[in-house]
């Protein structure tokens, strides 16, 4: 009867509460899985063997985890359709671009296992892009404008046409020549597409196509004084290079109509666009402009700072490329925009490195407690080196040497609650029994004396502690760095 009553009591109280908790955890786990995407998408017009994708990084900074996703997705779809991927450097802004960044991008792509079937530069197409601009000026679908920048922004927001919008093609071409020469007058103008200033989509309100820049280009030098914007150059080069599917993050979604408008106005081959969600992580900036600020202001050690979301930064922090690739492919090509936590990425990384990472231990150097082993012949008075496995579950990693002696160090956290007569386990050695405790003050243990009990069962001890020989010849001083987020929001 007592057993039956006890069982009924548990059924009503504890079991019901526990089951409710598990139900909540199951729901939370289901919610957590929502950040895993899928590749089960239908690329419009995709034909086996004919798909061409492109990854167009701007050489104005180092690759970050968002770029890694873009590169891997483009390579993934090119491969499953047995097509090609183009790596194209979008080098249209000489004020921000450097050879250093281009070289680093090539190196980081190699680390990611991403290799384009073709490598090109937007600057390879500067002559053709200029001709398309001149064609639009002649046909009246583009015009030269010297409206001050702030006023232009205000007019675009309000849907007000520029006073230059209805200039004659002859006047626009005359100013275009001034711009190409980089004259004083030409420097005050830009070229804008004549789209639709009343469009609800503000990306269609006469965007800029060309602007002057006298900064020498890292590839073409001083050959050009005018450079196309990304929005104008990208659809042209995509079409000319044979790209069939332009995969890009959905932050560009509003510009898709603009992209199609340019192709239609220039009578170029259509390119299909697929939007996917960009990677957004908590407490993380992925804007190259903002990351550049951190570097220039000296808030970080460089583009490979372990707190940076760059490929080099997260690799330096300990992430394997295998984990990064697996995690990015887990996200798929979904359009859903979500804010990701870093913990799942590091969990993937841990699963990969755990079986192959050698084990080493360290003690916090402040206020170490001395341990004296007394009695018995099993303990050497002077330090003795012994071979122990680097990884108990992976003998292929070989052995490491550890010093054993009668004089040891332990951390205060391990000895703080010990009592005389208590048995505990010294890792990689065996059990010991506390013989005496000497306090330095009310809160600090200065020294303990213990007796070896190597026949003791380690499964029966609650404390498993790390210890080191006090012999200075076998101690290695080191610093451990724990990295937090760069920003607090």
Short mmCIF file of C-alpha atoms in Angstrom, two decimals:
data_model
loop_
_atom_site.label_atom_id
_atom_site.label_comp_id
_atom_site.label_asym_id
_atom_site.label_seq_id
_atom_site.Cartn_x
_atom_site.Cartn_y
_atom_site.Cartn_z
CA UNK A 1 0.00 0.00 0.00
CA UNK A 2 2.81 2.44 0.84
CA UNK A 3 4.48 1.86 -2.54
CA UNK A 4 1.17 2.30 -4.35
CA UNK A 5 0.42 5.55 -2.45
CA UNK A 6 3.92 6.88 -3.18
CA UNK A 7 3.56 6.05 -6.89
CA UNK A 8 0.17 7.82 -7.09
CA UNK A 9 1.64 10.86 -5.33
CA UNK A 10 4.48 11.08 -7.85
CA UNK A 11 2.09 10.61 -10.76
CA UNK A 12 -0.01 13.57 -9.67
CA UNK A 13 2.82 15.92 -8.72
CA UNK A 14 6.32 15.26 -10.06
CA UNK A 15 5.57 13.28 -13.23
CA UNK A 16 2.93 15.74 -14.45
CA UNK A 17 5.31 18.67 -13.86
CA UNK A 18 8.18 16.89 -15.59
CA UNK A 19 6.06 15.99 -18.62
CA UNK A 20 4.92 19.60 -18.94
CA UNK A 21 8.56 20.73 -18.85
CA UNK A 22 9.52 18.24 -21.56
CA UNK A 23 6.62 19.45 -23.72
CA UNK A 24 7.92 23.02 -23.43
CA UNK A 25 11.45 21.90 -24.31
CA UNK A 26 10.17 19.98 -27.34
CA UNK A 27 8.33 23.08 -28.52
CA UNK A 28 11.46 25.22 -28.01
CA UNK A 29 13.55 22.69 -29.96
CA UNK A 30 11.06 22.80 -32.81
CA UNK A 31 11.27 26.61 -32.85
CA UNK A 32 15.07 26.39 -32.81
CA UNK A 33 15.09 24.21 -35.94
CA UNK A 34 13.42 26.99 -37.90
CA UNK A 35 16.82 28.52 -38.60
CA UNK A 36 17.62 25.55 -40.82
CA UNK A 37 16.76 26.23 -44.43
CA UNK A 38 16.30 24.09 -47.51
CA UNK A 39 17.65 23.83 -51.04
CA UNK A 40 14.35 22.48 -52.30
CA UNK A 41 13.74 25.50 -54.53
CA UNK A 42 12.86 25.71 -58.18
CA UNK A 43 15.29 27.90 -60.10
CA UNK A 44 13.25 29.39 -62.91
CA UNK A 45 14.44 28.28 -66.33
CA UNK A 46 17.27 26.14 -64.94
CA UNK A 47 18.51 23.49 -67.38
CA UNK A 48 21.01 20.79 -66.57
CA UNK A 49 24.45 21.74 -67.88
CA UNK A 50 23.44 25.32 -68.76
CA UNK A 51 23.18 27.07 -65.40
CA UNK A 52 25.74 29.85 -64.82
CA UNK A 53 25.90 31.59 -61.43
CA UNK A 54 28.20 34.34 -60.21
CA UNK A 55 29.73 35.56 -56.96
CA UNK A 56 30.62 39.28 -57.32
CA UNK A 57 32.56 40.50 -54.26
CA UNK A 58 33.72 44.11 -54.10
CA UNK A 59 37.46 44.22 -53.22
CA UNK A 60 36.90 46.82 -50.48
CA UNK A 61 37.38 44.57 -47.46
CA UNK A 62 37.88 41.00 -46.33
CA UNK A 63 35.33 38.24 -46.81
CA UNK A 64 32.91 37.80 -43.91
CA UNK A 65 30.52 34.98 -43.09
CA UNK A 66 27.75 36.57 -45.20
CA UNK A 67 29.99 36.53 -48.26
CA UNK A 68 30.89 32.92 -47.48
CA UNK A 69 27.20 32.00 -47.67
CA UNK A 70 26.80 33.79 -51.02
CA UNK A 71 29.88 32.09 -52.49
CA UNK A 72 28.89 28.62 -51.28
CA UNK A 73 25.27 28.92 -52.46
CA UNK A 74 26.34 30.02 -55.92
CA UNK A 75 28.84 27.17 -56.13
CA UNK A 76 26.24 24.69 -54.82
CA UNK A 77 23.66 25.48 -57.51
CA UNK A 78 26.27 25.59 -60.25
CA UNK A 79 27.43 22.12 -59.24
CA UNK A 80 24.03 20.44 -58.81
CA UNK A 81 23.00 21.69 -62.27
CA UNK A 82 26.44 20.71 -63.67
CA UNK A 83 26.97 24.30 -64.75
CA UNK A 84 29.57 26.99 -64.04
CA UNK A 85 30.22 29.67 -61.46
CA UNK A 86 31.92 32.98 -62.19
CA UNK A 87 33.92 34.80 -59.51
CA UNK A 88 33.79 38.44 -60.61
CA UNK A 89 35.41 41.28 -58.72
CA UNK A 90 33.02 44.24 -58.71
CA UNK A 91 35.77 46.86 -58.89
CA UNK A 92 33.77 50.00 -59.75
CA UNK A 93 34.79 52.22 -56.81
CA UNK A 94 38.53 53.01 -56.78
CA UNK A 95 38.18 55.05 -53.57
CA UNK A 96 37.56 51.90 -51.50
CA UNK A 97 39.26 49.09 -53.41
CA UNK A 98 42.76 47.69 -53.00
CA UNK A 99 44.83 44.84 -54.43
CA UNK A 100 45.29 43.68 -50.82
CA UNK A 101 41.56 43.03 -50.48
CA UNK A 102 41.37 41.24 -53.82
CA UNK A 103 44.25 38.95 -52.89
CA UNK A 104 42.71 38.22 -49.48
CA UNK A 105 39.36 37.32 -51.10
CA UNK A 106 41.07 34.87 -53.45
CA UNK A 107 42.91 33.27 -50.51
CA UNK A 108 39.77 33.05 -48.35
CA UNK A 109 37.72 31.53 -51.17
CA UNK A 110 40.42 28.87 -51.54
CA UNK A 111 40.19 28.17 -47.79
CA UNK A 112 36.43 27.77 -48.16
CA UNK A 113 36.93 25.32 -51.00
CA UNK A 114 35.24 27.71 -53.44
CA UNK A 115 36.80 27.97 -56.87
CA UNK A 116 35.22 29.78 -59.78
CA UNK A 117 35.24 28.16 -63.19
CA UNK A 118 35.89 31.68 -64.52
CA UNK A 119 37.47 34.66 -62.76
CA UNK A 120 36.83 38.16 -64.09
CA UNK A 121 36.53 41.83 -63.16
CA UNK A 122 33.83 44.35 -63.88
CA UNK A 123 36.67 46.63 -65.02
CA UNK A 124 37.26 44.18 -67.91
CA UNK A 125 33.94 45.46 -69.30
CA UNK A 126 34.42 49.21 -68.76
CA UNK A 127 34.58 49.96 -72.54
CA UNK A 128 31.31 48.09 -73.23
CA UNK A 129 29.57 49.65 -70.22
CA UNK A 130 30.54 53.14 -71.42
CA UNK A 131 29.07 52.39 -74.85
CA UNK A 132 25.79 51.27 -73.29
CA UNK A 133 25.70 54.49 -71.27
CA UNK A 134 26.24 56.57 -74.44
CA UNK A 135 23.48 54.59 -76.18
CA UNK A 136 21.04 55.48 -73.40
CA UNK A 137 22.07 59.15 -73.57
CA UNK A 138 21.46 59.21 -77.33
CA UNK A 139 18.09 57.47 -76.97
CA UNK A 140 16.96 59.80 -74.20
CA UNK A 141 16.69 57.12 -71.49
CA UNK A 142 19.49 58.69 -69.45
CA UNK A 143 20.61 62.24 -68.67
CA UNK A 144 23.44 64.19 -67.04
CA UNK A 145 22.58 65.81 -63.72
CA UNK A 146 24.49 68.23 -61.48
CA UNK A 147 21.88 68.45 -58.70
CA UNK A 148 23.68 68.59 -55.31
CA UNK A 149 23.68 65.23 -53.52
CA UNK A 150 21.44 66.17 -50.60
CA UNK A 151 18.91 67.86 -52.86
CA UNK A 152 18.95 64.84 -55.20
CA UNK A 153 18.17 62.54 -52.29
CA UNK A 154 15.34 64.82 -51.18
CA UNK A 155 13.88 64.99 -54.71
CA UNK A 156 14.05 61.21 -55.12
CA UNK A 157 12.28 60.75 -51.78
CA UNK A 158 9.57 63.25 -52.70
CA UNK A 159 9.29 62.08 -56.32
CA UNK A 160 10.32 65.45 -57.76
CA UNK A 161 11.92 65.49 -61.21
CA UNK A 162 15.36 67.06 -61.62
CA UNK A 163 15.60 70.28 -63.65
CA UNK A 164 18.13 68.42 -65.83
CA UNK A 165 15.77 65.55 -66.63
CA UNK A 166 14.55 66.92 -69.97
CA UNK A 167 17.86 68.13 -71.39
CA UNK A 168 18.47 67.27 -75.04
CA UNK A 169 20.50 64.15 -75.88
CA UNK A 170 23.10 66.44 -77.51
CA UNK A 171 23.58 68.41 -74.27
CA UNK A 172 23.79 65.20 -72.24
CA UNK A 173 26.43 63.74 -74.58
CA UNK A 174 28.41 66.99 -74.42
CA UNK A 175 28.46 66.85 -70.62
CA UNK A 176 29.29 63.14 -70.77
CA UNK A 177 32.47 63.96 -72.69
CA UNK A 178 33.37 66.52 -70.01
CA UNK A 179 32.86 63.86 -67.37
CA UNK A 180 35.07 61.35 -69.20
CA UNK A 181 37.83 63.96 -69.36
CA UNK A 182 37.44 64.73 -65.65
CA UNK A 183 37.11 68.46 -66.27
CA UNK A 184 36.07 70.90 -63.56
CA UNK A 185 32.59 71.06 -65.05
CA UNK A 186 32.39 67.32 -65.63
CA UNK A 187 33.23 66.57 -62.00
CA UNK A 188 30.00 68.25 -60.86
CA UNK A 189 27.78 65.90 -62.90
CA UNK A 190 26.59 62.31 -62.73
CA UNK A 191 24.56 60.24 -65.20
CA UNK A 192 21.08 59.11 -64.14
CA UNK A 193 18.66 56.65 -65.75
CA UNK A 194 15.33 58.16 -66.78
CA UNK A 195 13.00 55.62 -65.16
CA UNK A 196 9.94 56.72 -63.20
CA UNK A 197 10.10 59.47 -60.57
CA UNK A 198 6.52 58.70 -59.48
CA UNK A 199 7.13 54.98 -58.87
CA UNK A 200 6.22 53.63 -55.44
CA UNK A 201 9.45 51.63 -55.60
CA UNK A 202 12.01 54.37 -54.91
CA UNK A 203 14.75 52.27 -56.56
CA UNK A 204 13.10 53.22 -59.88
CA UNK A 205 13.30 56.97 -59.22
CA UNK A 206 16.08 57.80 -61.69
CA UNK A 207 19.06 56.00 -60.05
CA UNK A 208 22.64 57.10 -60.72
CA UNK A 209 24.44 55.12 -63.43
CA UNK A 210 27.82 56.86 -63.62
CA UNK A 211 29.83 59.24 -61.45
CA UNK A 212 33.26 60.87 -61.70
CA UNK A 213 36.20 59.73 -59.60
CA UNK A 214 39.79 60.88 -60.14
CA UNK A 215 41.26 58.31 -57.73
CA UNK A 216 43.57 55.91 -59.66
CA UNK A 217 42.03 52.48 -60.10
CA UNK A 218 44.04 49.54 -58.71
CA UNK A 219 43.85 47.79 -62.12
CA UNK A 220 43.23 50.42 -64.79
CA UNK A 221 45.22 53.25 -63.21
CA UNK A 222 44.18 56.68 -64.56
CA UNK A 223 42.64 55.41 -67.81
CA UNK A 224 39.11 56.26 -66.61
CA UNK A 225 37.71 59.31 -64.87
CA UNK A 226 34.15 57.96 -64.72
CA UNK A 227 32.97 54.71 -63.15
CA UNK A 228 29.62 52.88 -63.36
CA UNK A 229 27.59 52.18 -60.24
CA UNK A 230 27.03 48.57 -59.19
CA UNK A 231 23.33 48.84 -60.08
CA UNK A 232 24.14 49.80 -63.68
CA UNK A 233 27.18 47.58 -64.26
CA UNK A 234 25.88 44.39 -62.64
CA UNK A 235 22.97 43.56 -65.00
CA UNK A 236 25.11 44.44 -68.04
CA UNK A 237 28.05 42.23 -67.06
CA UNK A 238 25.73 39.43 -65.86
CA UNK A 239 24.11 39.37 -69.29
CA UNK A 240 27.37 39.68 -71.26
CA UNK A 241 29.12 36.94 -69.24
CA UNK A 242 26.29 34.47 -69.77
CA UNK A 243 24.96 34.39 -66.21
CA UNK A 244 21.62 32.56 -66.19
CA UNK A 245 20.75 32.95 -62.51
CA UNK A 246 21.77 35.85 -60.27
CA UNK A 247 21.49 34.71 -56.65
CA UNK A 248 21.58 37.60 -54.23
CA UNK A 249 20.32 38.49 -50.75
CA UNK A 250 16.81 39.84 -50.40
CA UNK A 251 18.09 43.23 -49.24
CA UNK A 252 18.39 43.85 -53.01
CA UNK A 253 14.78 42.81 -53.66
CA UNK A 254 13.57 46.37 -54.29
CA UNK A 255 16.24 46.73 -56.96
CA UNK A 256 15.08 43.71 -58.96
CA UNK A 257 12.73 45.88 -61.05
CA UNK A 258 15.60 48.28 -61.66
CA UNK A 259 17.84 45.37 -62.74
CA UNK A 260 15.19 44.18 -65.22
CA UNK A 261 14.60 47.76 -66.46
CA UNK A 262 18.26 48.16 -67.45
CA UNK A 263 18.33 44.85 -69.32
CA UNK A 264 15.14 45.79 -71.18
CA UNK A 265 16.33 49.33 -72.01
CA UNK A 266 19.66 48.02 -73.33
CA UNK A 267 18.00 45.11 -75.17
CA UNK A 268 20.20 42.58 -73.38
CA UNK A 269 19.52 38.94 -72.59
CA UNK A 270 17.30 38.35 -69.56
CA UNK A 271 18.87 37.03 -66.32
CA UNK A 272 16.79 35.23 -63.68
CA UNK A 273 17.10 36.53 -60.12
CA UNK A 274 16.68 34.42 -56.99
CA UNK A 275 16.54 36.19 -53.62
CA UNK A 276 17.65 34.43 -50.46
CA UNK A 277 17.95 35.62 -46.88
CA UNK A 278 21.21 37.12 -45.73
CA UNK A 279 22.91 35.80 -42.61
CA UNK A 280 22.03 37.98 -39.63
CA UNK A 281 23.68 37.21 -36.30
CA UNK A 282 22.98 38.68 -32.88
CA UNK A 283 25.50 41.29 -31.68
CA UNK A 284 27.20 41.22 -35.08
CA UNK A 285 27.84 43.82 -37.79
CA UNK A 286 28.28 42.56 -41.35
CA UNK A 287 28.52 45.94 -43.09
CA UNK A 288 31.98 46.29 -44.65
CA UNK A 289 31.74 50.04 -44.12
CA UNK A 290 31.22 49.57 -40.38
CA UNK A 291 33.83 46.82 -40.10
CA UNK A 292 36.30 49.15 -41.86
CA UNK A 293 35.54 51.77 -39.19
CA UNK A 294 36.53 49.32 -36.44
CA UNK A 295 39.82 48.60 -38.23
CA UNK A 296 40.63 52.25 -39.00
CA UNK A 297 39.78 53.37 -35.46
CA UNK A 298 42.04 50.71 -33.95
CA UNK A 299 39.17 49.08 -32.03
CA UNK A 300 40.36 45.68 -33.31
CA UNK A 301 43.74 44.19 -34.12
CA UNK A 302 42.91 43.89 -37.82
CA UNK A 303 40.58 42.16 -40.24
CA UNK A 304 41.52 38.82 -38.62
CA UNK A 305 40.51 39.91 -35.11
CA UNK A 306 38.85 36.87 -33.44
CA UNK A 307 35.78 39.01 -32.62
CA UNK A 308 35.27 39.89 -36.29
CA UNK A 309 32.75 37.96 -38.45
CA UNK A 310 35.32 37.78 -41.25
CA UNK A 311 36.38 34.37 -42.50
CA UNK A 312 39.86 35.04 -41.13
CA UNK A 313 38.54 36.24 -37.79
CA UNK A 314 36.31 33.25 -37.07
CA UNK A 315 39.00 30.86 -38.28
CA UNK A 316 41.47 32.47 -35.88
CA UNK A 317 38.91 32.02 -33.14
CA UNK A 318 38.93 28.29 -33.81
CA UNK A 319 36.24 27.63 -36.39
CA UNK A 320 36.99 24.92 -38.93
CA UNK A 321 36.15 25.47 -42.57
CA UNK A 322 34.28 22.15 -42.53
CA UNK A 323 31.97 23.48 -39.78
CA UNK A 324 31.45 26.78 -41.57
CA UNK A 325 30.54 25.01 -44.81
CA UNK A 326 28.17 22.60 -43.06
CA UNK A 327 26.47 25.41 -41.13
CA UNK A 328 25.98 27.60 -44.21
CA UNK A 329 24.54 24.71 -46.20
CA UNK A 330 22.21 24.02 -43.25
CA UNK A 331 20.70 27.49 -43.79
CA UNK A 332 19.80 26.62 -47.39
CA UNK A 333 18.47 29.15 -49.89
CA UNK A 334 15.42 30.17 -47.90
CA UNK A 335 13.95 33.66 -48.23
CA UNK A 336 13.01 33.82 -44.53
CA UNK A 337 14.91 36.53 -42.67
CA UNK A 338 15.86 35.48 -39.14
CA UNK A 339 18.34 36.58 -36.50
CA UNK A 340 20.76 33.73 -35.84
CA UNK A 341 22.62 32.83 -32.67
CA UNK A 342 26.28 31.88 -32.86
CA UNK A 343 25.86 28.89 -30.54
CA UNK A 344 24.65 26.48 -33.22
CA UNK A 345 27.66 27.27 -35.42
CA UNK A 346 30.02 26.59 -32.54
CA UNK A 347 28.10 23.40 -31.68
CA UNK A 348 28.66 22.15 -35.23
CA UNK A 349 32.32 23.06 -34.87
CA UNK A 350 32.63 21.22 -31.56
CA UNK A 351 31.10 18.06 -33.03
CA UNK A 352 33.73 18.14 -35.78
CA UNK A 353 36.81 18.87 -33.67
CA UNK A 354 35.88 16.95 -30.50
CA UNK A 355 37.01 13.50 -31.77
CA UNK A 356 40.32 14.81 -33.12
CA UNK A 357 41.39 17.58 -30.73
CA UNK A 358 44.24 16.64 -28.35
CA UNK A 359 43.37 17.27 -24.68
CA UNK A 360 45.45 19.68 -22.63
CA UNK A 361 44.70 21.22 -19.26
CA UNK A 362 45.64 24.41 -17.45
CA UNK A 363 45.31 25.90 -13.97
CA UNK A 364 44.38 29.49 -13.23
CA UNK A 365 47.60 30.95 -11.84
CA UNK A 366 46.16 33.10 -9.03
CA UNK A 367 46.20 31.76 -5.44
CA UNK A 368 47.10 28.17 -6.32
CA UNK A 369 46.95 25.70 -3.44
CA UNK A 370 49.96 23.52 -2.72
CA UNK A 371 49.30 19.80 -2.36
CA UNK A 372 51.74 17.51 -0.52
CA UNK A 373 51.46 13.75 -1.00
CA UNK A 374 52.50 12.00 2.21
CA UNK A 375 53.20 8.34 2.89
CA UNK A 376 53.45 5.46 0.45
CA UNK A 377 56.11 4.56 -2.10
CA UNK A 378 54.03 5.10 -5.25
CA UNK A 379 54.84 8.80 -5.43
CA UNK A 380 58.23 10.15 -6.60
CA UNK A 381 59.68 13.00 -4.52
CA UNK A 382 61.17 14.71 -7.58
CA UNK A 383 59.19 15.21 -10.78
CA UNK A 384 58.86 12.14 -12.97
CA UNK A 385 57.60 12.32 -16.58
CA UNK A 386 55.01 9.77 -17.65
CA UNK A 387 53.33 9.16 -21.00
CA UNK A 388 49.55 9.58 -21.06
CA UNK A 389 47.17 9.69 -24.06
CA UNK A 390 46.47 13.04 -25.70
CA UNK A 391 42.88 11.88 -26.18
CA UNK A 392 41.56 8.93 -24.16
CA UNK A 393 39.05 8.01 -26.90
CA UNK A 394 41.39 8.48 -29.85
CA UNK A 395 44.70 6.64 -29.44
CA UNK A 396 45.74 7.68 -32.96
CA UNK A 397 46.58 11.13 -31.54
CA UNK A 398 49.46 9.58 -29.60
CA UNK A 399 50.74 10.47 -26.13
CA UNK A 400 51.85 13.51 -24.20
CA UNK A 401 54.19 13.82 -21.23
CA UNK A 402 52.96 14.79 -17.78
CA UNK A 403 55.04 15.41 -14.67
CA UNK A 404 54.15 13.50 -11.48
CA UNK A 405 55.65 14.31 -8.07
CA UNK A 406 54.88 14.54 -4.35
CA UNK A 407 54.46 18.33 -4.60
CA UNK A 408 51.52 19.56 -6.64
CA UNK A 409 49.39 22.59 -7.43
CA UNK A 410 45.57 22.65 -7.44
CA UNK A 411 43.10 25.48 -7.96
CA UNK A 412 41.30 27.11 -5.03
CA UNK A 413 37.92 26.22 -6.55
CA UNK A 414 38.77 22.52 -6.25
CA UNK A 415 40.06 22.57 -2.66
CA UNK A 416 37.71 25.16 -1.12
CA UNK A 417 35.16 22.65 0.19
CA UNK A 418 37.39 19.67 0.96
CA UNK A 419 37.30 18.08 4.41
CA UNK A 420 39.83 15.93 6.23
CA UNK A 421 39.17 12.25 5.46
CA UNK A 422 37.45 13.02 2.15
CA UNK A 423 38.45 10.99 -0.90
CA UNK A 424 38.71 12.58 -4.36
CA UNK A 425 40.34 11.81 -7.72
CA UNK A 426 43.42 13.43 -9.23
CA UNK A 427 42.90 13.30 -12.99
CA UNK A 428 45.28 10.99 -14.91
CA UNK A 429 46.61 9.64 -11.60
CA UNK A 430 44.12 8.13 -9.15
CA UNK A 431 42.32 8.62 -5.84
CA UNK A 432 43.73 10.37 -2.78
CA UNK A 433 42.45 10.90 0.77
CA UNK A 434 42.76 14.27 2.52
CA UNK A 435 45.04 14.04 5.59
CA UNK A 436 45.30 17.69 6.56
CA UNK A 437 44.26 21.23 5.52
CA UNK A 438 46.21 24.44 6.20
CA UNK A 439 44.40 27.78 5.68
CA UNK A 440 46.12 31.01 4.60
CA UNK A 441 43.08 33.02 5.74
CA UNK A 442 39.37 32.49 6.20
CA UNK A 443 38.73 32.07 2.46
CA UNK A 444 42.02 30.75 1.06
CA UNK A 445 43.54 27.29 1.42
CA UNK A 446 47.33 27.47 1.57
CA UNK A 447 48.17 23.76 1.53
CA UNK A 448 46.62 20.33 1.88
CA UNK A 449 48.28 17.01 2.55
CA UNK A 450 46.88 13.87 0.95
CA UNK A 451 47.61 10.16 0.91
CA UNK A 452 47.49 8.13 -2.29
CA UNK A 453 44.75 5.52 -2.57
CA UNK A 454 45.29 4.28 -6.13
CA UNK A 455 43.10 1.24 -5.49
CA UNK A 456 40.13 3.52 -4.83
CA UNK A 457 37.18 3.63 -7.24
CA UNK A 458 37.08 6.94 -9.14
CA UNK A 459 33.40 6.33 -9.91
CA UNK A 460 32.59 6.83 -6.23
CA UNK A 461 34.26 10.23 -5.84
CA UNK A 462 32.36 13.45 -6.52
CA UNK A 463 35.45 15.62 -7.10
CA UNK A 464 37.72 15.01 -10.09
CA UNK A 465 40.48 17.61 -9.99
CA UNK A 466 43.37 18.65 -12.23
CA UNK A 467 46.80 18.93 -10.63
CA UNK A 468 50.28 19.92 -11.81
CA UNK A 469 53.72 19.19 -10.42
CA UNK A 470 55.24 22.31 -8.84
CA UNK A 471 58.54 21.64 -10.60
CA UNK A 472 59.12 24.88 -12.60
CA UNK A 473 60.89 22.97 -15.38
CA UNK A 474 57.59 21.30 -16.32
CA UNK A 475 55.25 24.28 -16.07
CA UNK A 476 54.37 26.35 -19.14
CA UNK A 477 53.03 29.87 -18.49
CA UNK A 478 50.33 30.91 -20.94
CA UNK A 479 47.50 33.38 -21.45
CA UNK A 480 43.94 32.35 -22.28
CA UNK A 481 41.78 34.89 -24.09
CA UNK A 482 37.99 34.75 -23.85
CA UNK A 483 36.33 36.83 -26.55
CA UNK A 484 33.01 38.55 -26.12
CA UNK A 485 30.95 40.37 -28.76
CA UNK A 486 32.33 43.61 -30.20
CA UNK A 487 29.04 45.43 -29.67
CA UNK A 488 26.56 45.24 -26.80
CA UNK A 489 23.29 45.42 -28.77
#
